[in-house]
mmCIF file of C-alpha atoms in Angstrom:
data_model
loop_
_atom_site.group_PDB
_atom_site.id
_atom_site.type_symbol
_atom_site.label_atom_id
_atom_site.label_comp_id
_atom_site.label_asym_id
_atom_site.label_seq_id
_atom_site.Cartn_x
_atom_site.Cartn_y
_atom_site.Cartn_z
ATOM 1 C CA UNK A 84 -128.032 143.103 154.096
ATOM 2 C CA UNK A 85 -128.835 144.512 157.450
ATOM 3 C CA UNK A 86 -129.880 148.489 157.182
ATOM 4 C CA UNK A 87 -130.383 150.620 160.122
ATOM 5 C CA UNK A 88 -132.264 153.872 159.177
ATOM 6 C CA UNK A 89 -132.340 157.071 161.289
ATOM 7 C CA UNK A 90 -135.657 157.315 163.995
ATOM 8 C CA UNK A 91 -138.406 158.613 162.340
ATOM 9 C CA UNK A 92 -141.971 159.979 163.335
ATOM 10 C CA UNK A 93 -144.815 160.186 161.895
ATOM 11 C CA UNK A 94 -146.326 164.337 161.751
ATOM 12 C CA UNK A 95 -149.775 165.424 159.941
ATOM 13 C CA UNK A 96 -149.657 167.853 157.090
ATOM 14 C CA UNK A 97 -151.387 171.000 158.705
ATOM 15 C CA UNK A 98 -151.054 173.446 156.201
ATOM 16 C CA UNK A 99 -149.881 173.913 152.285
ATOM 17 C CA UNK A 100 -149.672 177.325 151.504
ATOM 18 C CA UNK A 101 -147.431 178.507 147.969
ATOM 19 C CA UNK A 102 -145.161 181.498 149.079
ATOM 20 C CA UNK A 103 -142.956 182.088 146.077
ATOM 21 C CA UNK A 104 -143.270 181.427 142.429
ATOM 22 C CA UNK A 105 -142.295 176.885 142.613
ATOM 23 C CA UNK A 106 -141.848 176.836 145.943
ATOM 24 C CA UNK A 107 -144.006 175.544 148.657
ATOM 25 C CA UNK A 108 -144.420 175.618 152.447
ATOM 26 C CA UNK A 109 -145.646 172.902 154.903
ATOM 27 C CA UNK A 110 -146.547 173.350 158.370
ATOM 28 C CA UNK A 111 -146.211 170.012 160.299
ATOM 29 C CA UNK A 112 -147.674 169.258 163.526
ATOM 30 C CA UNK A 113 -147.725 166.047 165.590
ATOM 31 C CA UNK A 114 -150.390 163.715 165.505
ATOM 32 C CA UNK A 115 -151.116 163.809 169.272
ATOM 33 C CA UNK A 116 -151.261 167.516 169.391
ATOM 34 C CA UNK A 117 -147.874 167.566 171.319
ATOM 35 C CA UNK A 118 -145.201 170.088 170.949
ATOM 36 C CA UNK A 119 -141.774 168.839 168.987
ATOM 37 C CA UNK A 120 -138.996 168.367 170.476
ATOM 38 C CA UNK A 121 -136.295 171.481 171.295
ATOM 39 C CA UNK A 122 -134.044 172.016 167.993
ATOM 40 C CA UNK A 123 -131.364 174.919 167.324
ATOM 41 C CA UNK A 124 -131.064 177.173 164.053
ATOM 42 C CA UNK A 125 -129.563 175.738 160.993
ATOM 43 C CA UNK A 126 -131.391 171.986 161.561
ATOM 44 C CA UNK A 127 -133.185 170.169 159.225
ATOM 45 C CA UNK A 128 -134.796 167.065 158.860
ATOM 46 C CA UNK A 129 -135.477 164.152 156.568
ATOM 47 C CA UNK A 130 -138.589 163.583 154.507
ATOM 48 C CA UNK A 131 -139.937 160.457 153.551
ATOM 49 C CA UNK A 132 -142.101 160.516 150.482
ATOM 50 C CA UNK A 133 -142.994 157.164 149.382
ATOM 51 C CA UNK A 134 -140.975 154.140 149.522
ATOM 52 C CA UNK A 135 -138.689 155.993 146.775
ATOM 53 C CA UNK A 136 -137.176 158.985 148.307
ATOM 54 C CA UNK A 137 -135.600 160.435 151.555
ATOM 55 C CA UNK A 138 -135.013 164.317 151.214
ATOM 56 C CA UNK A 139 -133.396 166.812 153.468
ATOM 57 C CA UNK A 140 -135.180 170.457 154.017
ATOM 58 C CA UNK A 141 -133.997 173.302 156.301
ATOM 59 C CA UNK A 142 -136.858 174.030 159.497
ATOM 60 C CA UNK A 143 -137.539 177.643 158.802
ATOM 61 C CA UNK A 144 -140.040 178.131 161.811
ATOM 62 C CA UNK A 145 -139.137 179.065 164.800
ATOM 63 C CA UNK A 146 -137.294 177.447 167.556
ATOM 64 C CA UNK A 147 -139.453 179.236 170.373
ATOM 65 C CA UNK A 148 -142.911 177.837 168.735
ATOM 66 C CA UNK A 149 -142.801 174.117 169.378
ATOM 67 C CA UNK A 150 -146.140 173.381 168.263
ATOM 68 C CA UNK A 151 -145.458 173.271 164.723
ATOM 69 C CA UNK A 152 -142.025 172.968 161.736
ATOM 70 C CA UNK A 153 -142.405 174.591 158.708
ATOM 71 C CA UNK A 154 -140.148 173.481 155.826
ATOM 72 C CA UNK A 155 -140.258 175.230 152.073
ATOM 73 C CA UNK A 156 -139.657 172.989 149.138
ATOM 74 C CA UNK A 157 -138.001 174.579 145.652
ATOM 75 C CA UNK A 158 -139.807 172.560 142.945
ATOM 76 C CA UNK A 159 -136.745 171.797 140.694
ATOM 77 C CA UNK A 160 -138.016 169.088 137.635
ATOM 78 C CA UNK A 161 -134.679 168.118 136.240
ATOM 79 C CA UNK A 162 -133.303 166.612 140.170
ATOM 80 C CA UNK A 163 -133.538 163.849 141.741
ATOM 81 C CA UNK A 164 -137.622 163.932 141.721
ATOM 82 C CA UNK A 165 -138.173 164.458 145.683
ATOM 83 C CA UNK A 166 -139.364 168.218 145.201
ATOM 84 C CA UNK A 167 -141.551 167.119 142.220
ATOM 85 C CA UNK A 168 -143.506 164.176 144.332
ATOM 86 C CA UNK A 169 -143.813 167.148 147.208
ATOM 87 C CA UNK A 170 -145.892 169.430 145.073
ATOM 88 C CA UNK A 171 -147.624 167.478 143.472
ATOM 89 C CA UNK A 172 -148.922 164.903 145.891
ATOM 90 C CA UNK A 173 -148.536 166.272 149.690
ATOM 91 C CA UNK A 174 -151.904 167.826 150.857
ATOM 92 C CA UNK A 175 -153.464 169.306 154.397
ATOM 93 C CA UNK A 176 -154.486 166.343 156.388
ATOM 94 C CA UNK A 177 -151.802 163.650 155.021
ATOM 95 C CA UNK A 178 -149.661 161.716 157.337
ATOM 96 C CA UNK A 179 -146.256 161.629 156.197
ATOM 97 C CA UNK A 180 -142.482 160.888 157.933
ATOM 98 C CA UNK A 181 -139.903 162.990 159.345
ATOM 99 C CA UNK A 182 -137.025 162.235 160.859
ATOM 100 C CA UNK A 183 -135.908 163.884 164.364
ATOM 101 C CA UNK A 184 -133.975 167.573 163.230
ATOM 102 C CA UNK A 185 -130.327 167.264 163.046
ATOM 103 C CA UNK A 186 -128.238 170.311 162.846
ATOM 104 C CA UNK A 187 -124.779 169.986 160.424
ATOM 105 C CA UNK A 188 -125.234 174.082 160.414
ATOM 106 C CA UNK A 189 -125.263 175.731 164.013
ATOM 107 C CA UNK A 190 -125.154 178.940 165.050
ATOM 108 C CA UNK A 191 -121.716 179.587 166.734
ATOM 109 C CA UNK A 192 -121.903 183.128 169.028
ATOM 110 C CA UNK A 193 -120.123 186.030 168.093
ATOM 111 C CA UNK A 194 -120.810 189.891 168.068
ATOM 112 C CA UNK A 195 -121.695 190.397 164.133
ATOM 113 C CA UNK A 196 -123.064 187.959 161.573
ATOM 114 C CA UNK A 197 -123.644 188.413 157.669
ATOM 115 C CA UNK A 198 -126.137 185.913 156.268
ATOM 116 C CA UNK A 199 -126.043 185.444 152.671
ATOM 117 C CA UNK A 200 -129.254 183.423 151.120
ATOM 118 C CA UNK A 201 -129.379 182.461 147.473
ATOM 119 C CA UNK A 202 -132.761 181.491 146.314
ATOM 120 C CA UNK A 203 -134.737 179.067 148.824
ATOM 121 C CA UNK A 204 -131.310 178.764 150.677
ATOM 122 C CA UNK A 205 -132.813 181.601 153.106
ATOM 123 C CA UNK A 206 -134.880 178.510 154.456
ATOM 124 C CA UNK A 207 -131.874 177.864 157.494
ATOM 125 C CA UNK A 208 -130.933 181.466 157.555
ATOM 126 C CA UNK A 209 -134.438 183.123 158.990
ATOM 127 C CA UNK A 210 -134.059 181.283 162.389
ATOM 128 C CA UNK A 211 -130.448 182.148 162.788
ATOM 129 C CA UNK A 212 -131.537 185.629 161.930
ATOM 130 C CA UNK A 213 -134.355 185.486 165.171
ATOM 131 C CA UNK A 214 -132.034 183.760 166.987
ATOM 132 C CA UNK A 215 -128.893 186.835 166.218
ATOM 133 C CA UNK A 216 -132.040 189.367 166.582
ATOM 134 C CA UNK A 217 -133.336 188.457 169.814
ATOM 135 C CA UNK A 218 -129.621 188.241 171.267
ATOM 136 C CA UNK A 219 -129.108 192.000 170.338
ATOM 137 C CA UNK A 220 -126.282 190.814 167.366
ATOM 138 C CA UNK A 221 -125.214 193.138 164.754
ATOM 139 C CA UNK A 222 -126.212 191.306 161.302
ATOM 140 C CA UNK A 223 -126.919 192.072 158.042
ATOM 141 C CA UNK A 224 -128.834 189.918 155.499
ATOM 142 C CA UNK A 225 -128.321 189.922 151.726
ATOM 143 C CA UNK A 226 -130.650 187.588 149.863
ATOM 144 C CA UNK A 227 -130.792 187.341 146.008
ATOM 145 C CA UNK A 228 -133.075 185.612 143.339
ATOM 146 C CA UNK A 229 -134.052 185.433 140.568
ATOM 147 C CA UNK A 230 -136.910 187.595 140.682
ATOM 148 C CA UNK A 231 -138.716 189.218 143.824
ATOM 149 C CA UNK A 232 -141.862 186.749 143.105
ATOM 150 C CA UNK A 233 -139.207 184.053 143.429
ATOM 151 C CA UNK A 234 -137.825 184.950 146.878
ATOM 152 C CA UNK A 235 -139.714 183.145 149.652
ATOM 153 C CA UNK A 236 -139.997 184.942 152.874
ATOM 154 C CA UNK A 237 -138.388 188.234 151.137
ATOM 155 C CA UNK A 238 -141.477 190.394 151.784
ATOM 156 C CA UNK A 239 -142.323 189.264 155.293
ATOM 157 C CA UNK A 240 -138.305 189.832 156.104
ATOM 158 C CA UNK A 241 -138.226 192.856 155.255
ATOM 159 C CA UNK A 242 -141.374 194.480 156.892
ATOM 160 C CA UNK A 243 -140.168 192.632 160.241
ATOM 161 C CA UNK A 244 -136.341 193.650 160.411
ATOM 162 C CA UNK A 245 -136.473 196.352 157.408
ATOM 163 C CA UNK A 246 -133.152 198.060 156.162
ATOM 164 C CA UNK A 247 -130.796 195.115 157.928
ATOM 165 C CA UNK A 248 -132.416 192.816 155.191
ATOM 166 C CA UNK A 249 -131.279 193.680 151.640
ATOM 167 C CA UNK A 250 -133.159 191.703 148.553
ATOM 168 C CA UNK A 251 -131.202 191.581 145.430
ATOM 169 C CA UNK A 252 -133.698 190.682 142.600
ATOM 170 C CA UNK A 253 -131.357 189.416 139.986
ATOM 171 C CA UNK A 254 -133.834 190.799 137.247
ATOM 172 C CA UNK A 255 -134.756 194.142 138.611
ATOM 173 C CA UNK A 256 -130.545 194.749 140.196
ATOM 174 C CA UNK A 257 -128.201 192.211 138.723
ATOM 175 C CA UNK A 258 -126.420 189.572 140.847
ATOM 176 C CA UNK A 259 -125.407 189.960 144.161
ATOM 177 C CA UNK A 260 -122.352 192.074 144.205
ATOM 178 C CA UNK A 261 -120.408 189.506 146.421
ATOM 179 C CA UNK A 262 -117.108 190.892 145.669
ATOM 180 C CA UNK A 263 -118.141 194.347 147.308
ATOM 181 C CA UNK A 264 -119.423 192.727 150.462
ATOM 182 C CA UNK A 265 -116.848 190.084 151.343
ATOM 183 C CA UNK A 266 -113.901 192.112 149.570
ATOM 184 C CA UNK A 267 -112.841 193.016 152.964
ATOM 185 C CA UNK A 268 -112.443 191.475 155.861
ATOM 186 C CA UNK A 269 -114.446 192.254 158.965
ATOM 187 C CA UNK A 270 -113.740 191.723 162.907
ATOM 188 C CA UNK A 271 -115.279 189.966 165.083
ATOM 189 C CA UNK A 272 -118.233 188.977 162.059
ATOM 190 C CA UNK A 273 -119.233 185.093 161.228
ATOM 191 C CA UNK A 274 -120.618 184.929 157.538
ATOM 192 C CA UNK A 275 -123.340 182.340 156.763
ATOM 193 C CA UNK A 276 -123.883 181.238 153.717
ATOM 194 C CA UNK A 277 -126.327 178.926 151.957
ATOM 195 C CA UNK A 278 -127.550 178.499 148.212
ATOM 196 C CA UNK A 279 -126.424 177.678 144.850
ATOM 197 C CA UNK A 280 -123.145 175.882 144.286
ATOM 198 C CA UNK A 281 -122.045 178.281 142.155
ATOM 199 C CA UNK A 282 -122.788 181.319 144.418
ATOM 200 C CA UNK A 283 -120.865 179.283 147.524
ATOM 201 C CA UNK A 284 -117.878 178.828 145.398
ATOM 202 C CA UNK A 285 -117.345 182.557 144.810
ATOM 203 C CA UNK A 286 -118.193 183.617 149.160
ATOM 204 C CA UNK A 287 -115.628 180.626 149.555
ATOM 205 C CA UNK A 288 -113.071 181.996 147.406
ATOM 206 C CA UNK A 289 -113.545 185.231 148.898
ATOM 207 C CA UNK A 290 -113.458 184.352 152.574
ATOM 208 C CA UNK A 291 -110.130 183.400 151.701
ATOM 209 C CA UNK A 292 -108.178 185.958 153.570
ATOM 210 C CA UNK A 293 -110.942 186.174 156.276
ATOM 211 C CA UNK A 294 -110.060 184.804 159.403
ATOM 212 C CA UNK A 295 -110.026 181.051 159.731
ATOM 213 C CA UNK A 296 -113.378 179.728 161.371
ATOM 214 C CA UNK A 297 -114.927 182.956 159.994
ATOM 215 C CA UNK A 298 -117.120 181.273 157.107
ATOM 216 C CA UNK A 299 -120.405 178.946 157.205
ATOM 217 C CA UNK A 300 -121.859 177.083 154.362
ATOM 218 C CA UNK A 301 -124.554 174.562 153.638
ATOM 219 C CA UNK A 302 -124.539 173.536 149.961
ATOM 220 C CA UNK A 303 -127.690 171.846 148.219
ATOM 221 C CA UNK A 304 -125.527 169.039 146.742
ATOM 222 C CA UNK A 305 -122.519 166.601 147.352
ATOM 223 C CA UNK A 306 -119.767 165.486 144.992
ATOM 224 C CA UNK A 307 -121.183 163.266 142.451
ATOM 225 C CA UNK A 308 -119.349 159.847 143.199
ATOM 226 C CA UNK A 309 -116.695 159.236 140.236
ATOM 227 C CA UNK A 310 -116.101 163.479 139.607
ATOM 228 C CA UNK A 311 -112.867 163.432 141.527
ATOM 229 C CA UNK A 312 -109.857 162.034 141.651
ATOM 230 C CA UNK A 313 -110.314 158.731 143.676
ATOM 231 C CA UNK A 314 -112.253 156.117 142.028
ATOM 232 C CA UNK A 315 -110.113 153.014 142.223
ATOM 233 C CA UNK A 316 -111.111 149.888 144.494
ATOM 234 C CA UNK A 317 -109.903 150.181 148.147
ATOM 235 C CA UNK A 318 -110.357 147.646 151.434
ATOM 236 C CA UNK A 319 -111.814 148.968 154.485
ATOM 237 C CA UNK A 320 -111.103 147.562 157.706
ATOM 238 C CA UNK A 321 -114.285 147.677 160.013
ATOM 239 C CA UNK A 322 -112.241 147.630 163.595
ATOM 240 C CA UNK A 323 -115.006 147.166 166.262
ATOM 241 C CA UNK A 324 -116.608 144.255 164.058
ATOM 242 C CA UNK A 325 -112.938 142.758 162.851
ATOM 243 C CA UNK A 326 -114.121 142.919 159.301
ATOM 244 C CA UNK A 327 -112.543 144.035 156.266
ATOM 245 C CA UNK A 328 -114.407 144.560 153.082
ATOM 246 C CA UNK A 329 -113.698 145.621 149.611
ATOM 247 C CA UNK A 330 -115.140 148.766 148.037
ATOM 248 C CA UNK A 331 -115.175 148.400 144.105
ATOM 249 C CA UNK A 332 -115.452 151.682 142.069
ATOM 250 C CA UNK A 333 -119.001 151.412 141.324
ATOM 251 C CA UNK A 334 -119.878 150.783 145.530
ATOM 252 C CA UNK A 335 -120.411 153.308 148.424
ATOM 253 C CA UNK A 336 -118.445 152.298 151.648
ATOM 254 C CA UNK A 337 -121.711 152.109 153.150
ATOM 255 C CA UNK A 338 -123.065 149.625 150.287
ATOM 256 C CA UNK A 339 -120.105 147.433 150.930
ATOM 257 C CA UNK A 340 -119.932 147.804 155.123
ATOM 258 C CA UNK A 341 -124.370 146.300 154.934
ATOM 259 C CA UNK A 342 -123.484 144.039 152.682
ATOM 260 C CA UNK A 343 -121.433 142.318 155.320
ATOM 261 C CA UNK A 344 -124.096 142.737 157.661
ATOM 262 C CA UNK A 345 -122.764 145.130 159.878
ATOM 263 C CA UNK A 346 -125.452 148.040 160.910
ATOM 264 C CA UNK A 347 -124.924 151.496 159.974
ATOM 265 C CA UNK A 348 -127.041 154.588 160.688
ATOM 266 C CA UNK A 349 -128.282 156.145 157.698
ATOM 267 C CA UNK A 350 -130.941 158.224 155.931
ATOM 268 C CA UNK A 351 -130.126 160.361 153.120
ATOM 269 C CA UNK A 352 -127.174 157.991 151.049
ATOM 270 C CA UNK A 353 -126.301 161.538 149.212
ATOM 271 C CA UNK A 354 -123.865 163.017 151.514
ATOM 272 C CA UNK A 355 -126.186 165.602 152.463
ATOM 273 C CA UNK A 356 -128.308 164.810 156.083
ATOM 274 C CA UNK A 357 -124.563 163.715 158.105
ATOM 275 C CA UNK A 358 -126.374 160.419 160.073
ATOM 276 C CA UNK A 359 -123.776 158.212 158.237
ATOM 277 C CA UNK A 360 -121.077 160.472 159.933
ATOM 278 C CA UNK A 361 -118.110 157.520 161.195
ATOM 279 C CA UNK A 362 -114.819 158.317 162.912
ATOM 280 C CA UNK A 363 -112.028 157.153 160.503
ATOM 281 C CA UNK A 364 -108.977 155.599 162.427
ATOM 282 C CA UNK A 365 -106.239 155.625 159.947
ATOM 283 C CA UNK A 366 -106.446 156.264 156.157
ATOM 284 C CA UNK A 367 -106.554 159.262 154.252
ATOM 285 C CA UNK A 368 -110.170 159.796 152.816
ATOM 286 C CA UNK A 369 -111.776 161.781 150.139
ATOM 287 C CA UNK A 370 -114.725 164.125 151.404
ATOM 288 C CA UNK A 371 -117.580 163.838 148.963
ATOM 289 C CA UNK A 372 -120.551 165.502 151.396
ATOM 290 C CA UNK A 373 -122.160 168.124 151.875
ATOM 291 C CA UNK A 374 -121.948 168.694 155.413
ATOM 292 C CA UNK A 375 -118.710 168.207 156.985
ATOM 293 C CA UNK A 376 -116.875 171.857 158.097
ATOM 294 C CA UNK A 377 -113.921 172.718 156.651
ATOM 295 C CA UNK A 378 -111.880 171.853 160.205
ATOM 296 C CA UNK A 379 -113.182 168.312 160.022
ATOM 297 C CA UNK A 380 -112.572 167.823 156.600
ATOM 298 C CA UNK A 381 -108.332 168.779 157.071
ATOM 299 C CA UNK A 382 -108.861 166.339 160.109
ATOM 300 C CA UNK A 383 -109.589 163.853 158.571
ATOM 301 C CA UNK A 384 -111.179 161.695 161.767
ATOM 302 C CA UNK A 385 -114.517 161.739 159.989
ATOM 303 C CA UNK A 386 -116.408 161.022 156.698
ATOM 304 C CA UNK A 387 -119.711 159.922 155.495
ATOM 305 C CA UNK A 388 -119.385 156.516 153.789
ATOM 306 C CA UNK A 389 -122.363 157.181 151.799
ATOM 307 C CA UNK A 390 -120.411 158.976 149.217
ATOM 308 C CA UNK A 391 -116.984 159.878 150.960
ATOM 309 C CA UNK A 392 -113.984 157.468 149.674
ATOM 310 C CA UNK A 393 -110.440 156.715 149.938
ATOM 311 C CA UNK A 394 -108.339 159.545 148.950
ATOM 312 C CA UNK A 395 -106.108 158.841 145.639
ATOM 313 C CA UNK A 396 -103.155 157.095 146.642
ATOM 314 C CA UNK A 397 -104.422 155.635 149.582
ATOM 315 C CA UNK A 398 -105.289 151.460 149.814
ATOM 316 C CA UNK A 399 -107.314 151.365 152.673
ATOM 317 C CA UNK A 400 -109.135 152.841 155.546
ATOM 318 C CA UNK A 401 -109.782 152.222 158.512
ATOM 319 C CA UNK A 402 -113.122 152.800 160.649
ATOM 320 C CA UNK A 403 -114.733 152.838 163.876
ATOM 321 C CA UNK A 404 -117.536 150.320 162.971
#
């Protein structure tokens, strides 16, 4: 099997501070000293922890301060284990790998934005917030939690942009009254969105009748392989190598594609970081990610063969690899 993973570097711990009830923040600096390279709201970037696990986290610092990234970690026991190992083995002074930041969320210019943050999805929200700020934007910010002591950043939010940030404590006001805000449409507004799956699901069904192009998510998780429709075998033709391989219901495309020996790009294998991003050709897939836009997706020129498949019906694919 031949694997190609994404560039990596390696960045010292600086600081580990605790800013909300389970979550943590770490500041990461270069080893040299040196400031990192330019990045854009919205990126993240892969952490390696171990030999065991690659995980993605939002940059939350900000883009004009290159001498540091900060990322916040949720500690969530009953996932896949990555946020566990962060808390309770990263410390100031540790060496550990990151990959270059990527950016499957940008910032797209327009006169009024409304971010909506559920828990420690405000993480790629506050520099798209400095970012809309500094430009002179209209925006609004509505972030909910469980509980204020839960809500990283809320405080320091609100003393620096004060009554355009709203914090929604679900024990102290209920739920975020989603239905009130996105009810009606609004001209010439964006809406970002990132947290929960099940708070995504209801902005998404309520940006319905807002103009096309006018929502912007980024979920926490992909579509479980096997949860949808399309789980029988299917061939892929790999054009540029003149291979064609056979993809078995219990297989990625990407298992199948290395086991051939042809080299893919790839970090996360979850559908969530976008590296394994590959332009289909012909073929109808099924999008299983977590990071390809809404246009794409109806395109149906790209897919991430880490979790993505062939769309029920369809026999094979074919892709630029």
């Amino acid at each position: 099997m031949s694997v190609l993973r994404a560039r990596t570097r390696d960045v010292v711990v600086d600081r580990v501070e605790r800013i909300a009830e389970d979550v943590v923040s770490l500041v990461l600096v270069n080893q040299d000293g040196s400031p990192f390279p330019a990045w854009e709201p919205g990126s993240h970037v892969d952490l390696h922890l171990g030999e065991e696990h690659v995980r993605q986290y939002s940059l939350c610092s900000s883009p004009t301060d290159l001498s540091h990234l900060r990322i916040a970690v949720l500690n969530v026991p009953d996932s896949r284990g990555g946020s566990t190992w962060v808390h309770e083995n990263i410390r100031p002074g540790e060496t550990v790998s990151i990959s270059e930041p990527r950016n499957n969320f940008p910032i797209k210019d327009s006169r009024k934005y409304l971010f909506l943050a559920g828990g420690i999805g405000i993480t790629p929200i506050i520099p798209m917030i400095e970012w809309a700020h500094a430009a002179g934007k209209e925006w609004q910010l509505i972030y909910g939690g469980r509980s204020r002591g839960s809500m990283a950043f809320g405080d320091r939010l609100r003393e620096e942009y004060g009554d355009r940030v709203q914090l929604v404590p679900e024990d102290e006001s209920g739920r975020m009254d989603l239905q009130a805000v996105l009810g009606l449409p609004r001209a010439h507004m964006l809406v970002y969105a990132c947290g929960p799956t099940g708070m995504l699901r209801t902005v998404e069904d309520l940006c319905m009748g807002w103009p096309p192009g006018s929502l912007h998510t980024e979920k926490f998780a992909a579509t479980a392989l096997g949860t949808t429709s399309a789980a029988e075998p299917f061939d892929v033709d790999l054009v540029r190598s003149g291979k064609t391989v056979r993809v078995p219901t219990d297989r990625t495309i990407l298992d199948a594609v290395e086991d051939v020996g042809v080299r893919v790009l790839s970090s996360c294998r979850h559908g969530l970081c976008g590296t394994c991003e590959t332009t289909v050709l012909a073929g109808e897939p099924e999008h299983r990610d977590a990071v390809l836009p809404q246009e794409d997706r109806d395109s149906g020129d790209m897919m991430m063969i880490c979790v993505s498949r062939a769309a029920a019906g369809c026999r094979r694919l074919a892709l630029d690899l």
